[in-house]
Short mmCIF file of C-alpha atoms in Angstrom, two decimals:
data_model
loop_
_atom_site.label_atom_id
_atom_site.label_comp_id
_atom_site.label_asym_id
_atom_site.label_seq_id
_atom_site.Cartn_x
_atom_site.Cartn_y
_atom_site.Cartn_z
CA ILE A 1 64.29 57.35 -1.64
CA ALA A 2 67.01 57.47 -4.30
CA ALA A 3 69.70 57.70 -1.63
CA ALA A 4 68.26 54.73 0.24
CA ALA A 5 68.13 52.68 -2.96
CA SER A 6 71.73 53.59 -3.78
CA GLN A 7 72.83 52.60 -0.29
CA ARG A 8 70.99 49.30 -0.61
CA MET A 9 72.79 48.55 -3.87
CA ARG A 10 76.19 49.36 -2.34
CA LEU A 11 75.51 47.04 0.57
CA ALA A 12 74.32 44.32 -1.80
CA ALA A 13 77.50 44.69 -3.87
CA ILE A 14 79.66 44.34 -0.76
CA ALA A 15 77.69 41.31 0.43
CA HIS A 16 77.86 39.70 -3.02
CA HIS A 17 81.64 40.17 -3.15
CA HIS A 18 82.15 38.53 0.25
CA LEU A 19 79.75 35.70 -0.60
CA LEU A 20 81.61 35.00 -3.85
CA THR A 21 84.90 34.92 -1.97
CA ALA A 22 83.45 32.56 0.63
CA ASP A 23 82.08 30.27 -2.05
CA ARG A 24 85.28 30.17 -4.11
CA TRP A 25 87.45 29.40 -1.11
CA GLY A 26 84.96 26.99 0.39
CA LEU A 27 84.85 28.99 3.59
CA PHE A 28 81.13 28.60 4.06
CA ALA A 29 80.18 25.83 1.72
CA ASN A 30 76.52 25.63 2.52
CA GLU A 31 73.13 26.21 0.94
CA ARG A 32 72.55 29.53 2.70
CA VAL A 33 75.56 31.02 0.89
CA GLU A 34 74.32 29.79 -2.48
CA ARG A 35 70.82 31.05 -1.79
CA SER A 36 72.12 34.46 -0.75
CA LEU A 37 74.28 34.63 -3.89
CA VAL A 38 71.18 34.11 -6.03
CA THR A 39 69.42 36.94 -4.21
CA THR A 40 72.30 39.43 -4.45
CA ALA A 41 73.06 38.51 -8.08
CA ALA A 42 69.41 39.17 -8.96
CA LEU A 43 69.38 42.49 -7.13
CA LEU A 44 72.61 43.62 -8.80
CA GLU A 45 71.49 42.25 -12.21
CA ARG A 46 74.63 40.13 -12.58
CA GLN A 47 73.28 37.68 -15.06
CA GLU A 48 76.27 35.33 -15.25
CA ASP A 49 76.37 34.86 -11.48
CA LEU A 50 72.60 34.51 -11.39
CA THR A 51 72.67 31.74 -13.99
CA ILE A 52 75.46 29.84 -12.23
CA TYR A 53 74.20 30.02 -8.67
CA ALA A 54 70.48 29.75 -9.42
CA GLY A 55 71.12 26.69 -11.55
CA ARG A 56 73.27 25.12 -8.87
CA TYR A 57 70.92 25.89 -6.00
CA LEU A 58 67.67 25.00 -7.78
CA SER A 59 69.09 21.71 -9.03
CA ARG A 60 69.03 20.62 -5.39
CA HIS A 61 66.02 22.66 -4.25
CA PRO A 62 63.58 22.69 -7.17
CA ASP A 63 60.63 23.47 -4.90
CA ASP A 64 62.00 26.76 -3.51
CA ALA A 65 59.26 29.03 -4.87
CA ALA A 66 60.84 32.21 -3.49
CA ILE A 67 64.08 31.65 -5.40
CA HIS A 68 62.18 30.70 -8.58
CA MET A 69 60.37 34.01 -8.23
CA THR A 70 63.57 35.97 -7.58
CA VAL A 71 65.14 34.52 -10.72
CA ALA A 72 62.05 35.04 -12.87
CA LYS A 73 61.69 38.67 -11.74
CA ALA A 74 65.35 39.40 -12.50
CA ARG A 75 65.14 37.79 -15.94
CA ALA A 76 61.87 39.60 -16.67
CA LYS A 77 63.46 42.93 -15.77
CA ARG A 78 66.44 42.26 -18.02
CA ALA A 79 64.20 41.15 -20.90
CA THR A 80 62.03 44.25 -20.53
CA ASN A 81 65.09 46.52 -20.55
CA LEU A 82 66.21 44.78 -23.75
CA ARG A 83 62.66 45.12 -25.15
CA ASP A 84 62.53 41.34 -25.48
CA PHE A 85 58.83 41.27 -24.65
CA PRO A 86 58.18 37.58 -25.47
CA ALA A 87 60.82 36.59 -22.91
CA ALA A 88 59.57 39.19 -20.43
CA ALA A 89 56.00 37.94 -20.73
CA ALA A 90 57.11 34.34 -20.21
CA GLU A 91 59.11 35.17 -17.09
CA LEU A 92 56.35 37.39 -15.66
CA ALA A 93 53.81 34.65 -16.28
CA THR A 94 56.02 32.42 -14.13
CA VAL A 95 56.01 35.03 -11.35
CA VAL A 96 52.21 35.33 -11.53
CA GLN A 97 51.85 31.55 -11.44
CA LEU A 98 54.02 31.40 -8.32
CA ASP A 99 52.25 34.32 -6.64
CA PRO A 100 48.87 35.12 -8.24
CA ARG A 101 48.26 37.97 -5.81
CA ARG A 102 51.42 39.91 -6.69
CA ALA A 103 49.79 42.98 -8.23
CA SER A 104 52.99 44.55 -9.59
CA ALA A 105 53.86 41.37 -11.52
CA ARG A 106 50.39 41.27 -13.09
CA ALA A 107 50.72 44.92 -14.04
CA ASP A 108 54.11 44.30 -15.67
CA LEU A 109 52.75 41.22 -17.44
CA GLY A 110 49.89 43.32 -18.79
CA SER A 111 52.35 45.87 -20.16
CA ALA A 112 54.46 43.16 -21.81
CA LEU A 113 51.39 41.56 -23.38
CA ALA A 114 50.30 44.95 -24.71
CA GLU A 115 53.69 45.36 -26.40
CA LEU A 116 53.07 41.99 -28.07
CA GLY A 117 49.67 43.11 -29.36
CA ARG A 118 47.81 40.69 -27.10
CA PHE A 119 45.44 43.43 -26.01
CA ASP A 120 42.58 41.44 -24.48
CA GLU A 121 44.99 39.49 -22.27
CA ALA A 122 46.82 42.69 -21.37
CA ILE A 123 43.61 44.42 -20.33
CA ALA A 124 42.60 41.44 -18.21
CA GLU A 125 45.97 41.37 -16.39
CA LEU A 126 45.97 45.12 -15.76
CA LYS A 127 42.43 45.01 -14.40
CA GLU A 128 43.36 42.09 -12.13
CA ALA A 129 46.40 44.03 -10.90
CA LEU A 130 44.19 46.97 -9.96
CA GLN A 131 41.73 44.69 -8.22
CA LEU A 132 44.63 43.59 -6.04
CA ASP A 133 46.13 47.06 -5.55
CA GLU A 134 44.19 50.08 -6.76
CA SER A 135 47.06 52.41 -5.82
CA LEU A 136 49.14 51.32 -8.83
CA GLY A 137 48.98 54.60 -10.73
CA GLY A 138 51.17 53.37 -13.57
CA ALA A 139 48.91 50.37 -14.15
CA THR A 140 45.83 52.61 -14.13
CA TYR A 141 47.46 54.89 -16.69
CA ASN A 142 48.60 51.99 -18.88
CA LEU A 143 45.15 50.41 -18.77
CA GLY A 144 43.45 53.67 -19.71
CA THR A 145 45.88 54.25 -22.57
CA LEU A 146 45.40 50.70 -23.84
CA LEU A 147 41.62 51.04 -23.70
CA LEU A 148 41.96 54.27 -25.70
CA HIS A 149 44.09 52.42 -28.25
CA VAL A 150 41.46 49.71 -28.77
CA GLY A 151 38.58 52.20 -28.92
CA ARG A 152 36.90 51.46 -25.59
CA LEU A 153 36.58 55.16 -24.93
CA ASP A 154 34.23 55.35 -21.95
CA GLU A 155 36.38 52.88 -20.03
CA ALA A 156 39.50 54.74 -21.11
CA VAL A 157 38.18 57.99 -19.67
CA THR A 158 37.33 56.31 -16.37
CA TYR A 159 40.81 54.86 -15.87
CA LEU A 160 42.69 57.89 -17.18
CA GLN A 161 40.74 60.17 -14.85
CA GLN A 162 41.64 57.85 -11.97
CA ALA A 163 45.29 57.97 -13.01
CA THR A 164 45.39 61.77 -12.69
CA ARG A 165 45.00 61.36 -8.91
CA THR A 166 48.31 59.57 -8.59
CA LEU A 167 50.09 61.07 -11.63
CA PRO A 168 48.97 64.73 -11.56
CA ASP A 169 52.09 66.03 -13.33
CA ASP A 170 52.09 63.78 -16.41
CA ALA A 171 51.46 65.76 -19.60
CA ASP A 172 51.05 62.62 -21.71
CA LEU A 173 48.31 61.43 -19.38
CA TYR A 174 46.25 64.59 -19.83
CA ASN A 175 46.81 64.48 -23.58
CA ASN A 176 45.56 60.88 -23.72
CA LEU A 177 42.56 61.75 -21.56
CA GLY A 178 41.80 64.68 -23.82
CA SER A 179 42.08 62.41 -26.88
CA ALA A 180 39.51 60.00 -25.45
CA LEU A 181 37.16 62.89 -24.61
CA LEU A 182 37.64 64.38 -28.07
CA GLN A 183 36.64 61.10 -29.71
CA LEU A 184 33.55 61.05 -27.48
CA HIS A 185 32.75 64.58 -28.77
CA ARG A 186 33.12 66.04 -25.27
CA LEU A 187 34.94 69.03 -26.69
CA ALA A 188 34.89 71.33 -23.66
CA ASP A 189 36.30 68.61 -21.42
CA ALA A 190 38.89 67.76 -24.07
CA GLU A 191 40.00 71.40 -24.23
CA VAL A 192 40.50 71.48 -20.47
CA ASN A 193 42.75 68.42 -20.54
CA PHE A 194 44.81 69.47 -23.54
CA SER A 195 45.35 72.82 -21.83
CA LYS A 196 46.48 71.00 -18.67
CA ALA A 197 48.94 68.97 -20.74
CA LEU A 198 50.41 72.17 -22.19
CA ALA A 199 50.59 73.82 -18.78
CA LEU A 200 52.78 70.91 -17.70
CA ASP A 201 54.75 70.73 -20.95
CA PRO A 202 54.48 73.79 -23.23
CA ASN A 203 56.41 71.94 -25.94
CA HIS A 204 54.11 68.91 -26.18
CA PRO A 205 53.44 68.64 -29.94
CA ALA A 206 50.48 66.26 -29.74
CA ALA A 207 48.73 68.43 -27.15
CA HIS A 208 49.19 71.50 -29.37
CA PHE A 209 47.84 69.57 -32.35
CA ASN A 210 44.85 68.22 -30.47
CA LEU A 211 44.01 71.53 -28.84
CA GLY A 212 44.17 73.14 -32.28
CA ARG A 213 41.59 70.64 -33.53
CA VAL A 214 39.27 71.40 -30.62
CA LEU A 215 39.59 75.16 -31.04
CA ALA A 216 38.85 74.85 -34.75
CA ALA A 217 35.67 72.94 -33.88
CA PHE A 218 34.69 75.91 -31.70
CA ASN A 219 35.39 78.26 -34.66
CA ARG A 220 38.28 79.84 -32.76
CA PHE A 221 40.41 79.69 -35.86
CA ASP A 222 43.15 82.18 -34.95
CA GLU A 223 43.91 80.30 -31.71
CA ALA A 224 43.65 76.97 -33.51
CA GLU A 225 46.16 78.05 -36.15
CA GLN A 226 48.66 79.11 -33.49
CA HIS A 227 48.56 75.69 -31.86
CA LEU A 228 48.65 73.79 -35.16
CA ARG A 229 51.66 75.81 -36.31
CA ARG A 230 53.36 75.20 -33.00
CA ALA A 231 52.74 71.46 -33.32
CA ALA A 232 54.26 71.48 -36.80
CA SER A 233 57.32 73.38 -35.59
CA LEU A 234 57.88 70.85 -32.80
CA ASP A 235 57.23 67.69 -34.82
CA PRO A 236 57.45 67.49 -38.64
CA ARG A 237 54.70 64.88 -38.68
CA TYR A 238 52.18 67.63 -37.99
CA GLU A 239 53.43 69.85 -40.80
CA ARG A 240 50.94 68.25 -43.19
CA ILE A 241 48.18 70.09 -41.32
CA LEU A 242 49.50 73.36 -42.73
CA THR A 243 50.80 71.98 -46.04
CA PRO A 244 48.39 69.12 -46.88
CA HIS A 245 49.50 68.77 -50.55
CA ARG A 246 53.24 68.49 -49.96
#
């Protein structure tokens, strides 16, 4: 997959170069060249070219929904990479408006809204994305984690359990699932999931900390202390567990 993507980018770069040459020399001065330049500039994330050619093309073809979407997706990706979540949310909202059934755009919009603290809207978008495409494991995980964050624990468990089917090797996922189960006082189930997280990542400080809490609740104090000490050695934030008066 990575090799195919790399090959696609190389071909896009070659095509973009030839299209730019054709445009600058007026060899193929037509709308198809301009439209193709918008597409290749978006794929290659060449923002200056995207701004120039999208502006030029859309000034004459303002109703070309596909190009509007291409531009909005490229700008949303750039904004997300820059952690400019207000801009990302605005661009993704444009994509969703143009294509309401594009599940991936709704999922990305939900993630951007969550970063902005607009949790109810984020949950609604993520749920809509999964209604359109239930195979989006990342969206399922993000929704479960967000529901955990806002305290909707039963729902969080449901979505996080679903996410383990498509993301079986994600230690953070099992730690989050364990955290939801722990807050629901399902200690045995929580222990299982924290242990799974540590099997995947033996140096996961939060999983060590959480498993230590569960083991202490079971009066398995020696085991609990080992995990709590390990958490503190991996992340100073957990050191207060062992030295609460420092």
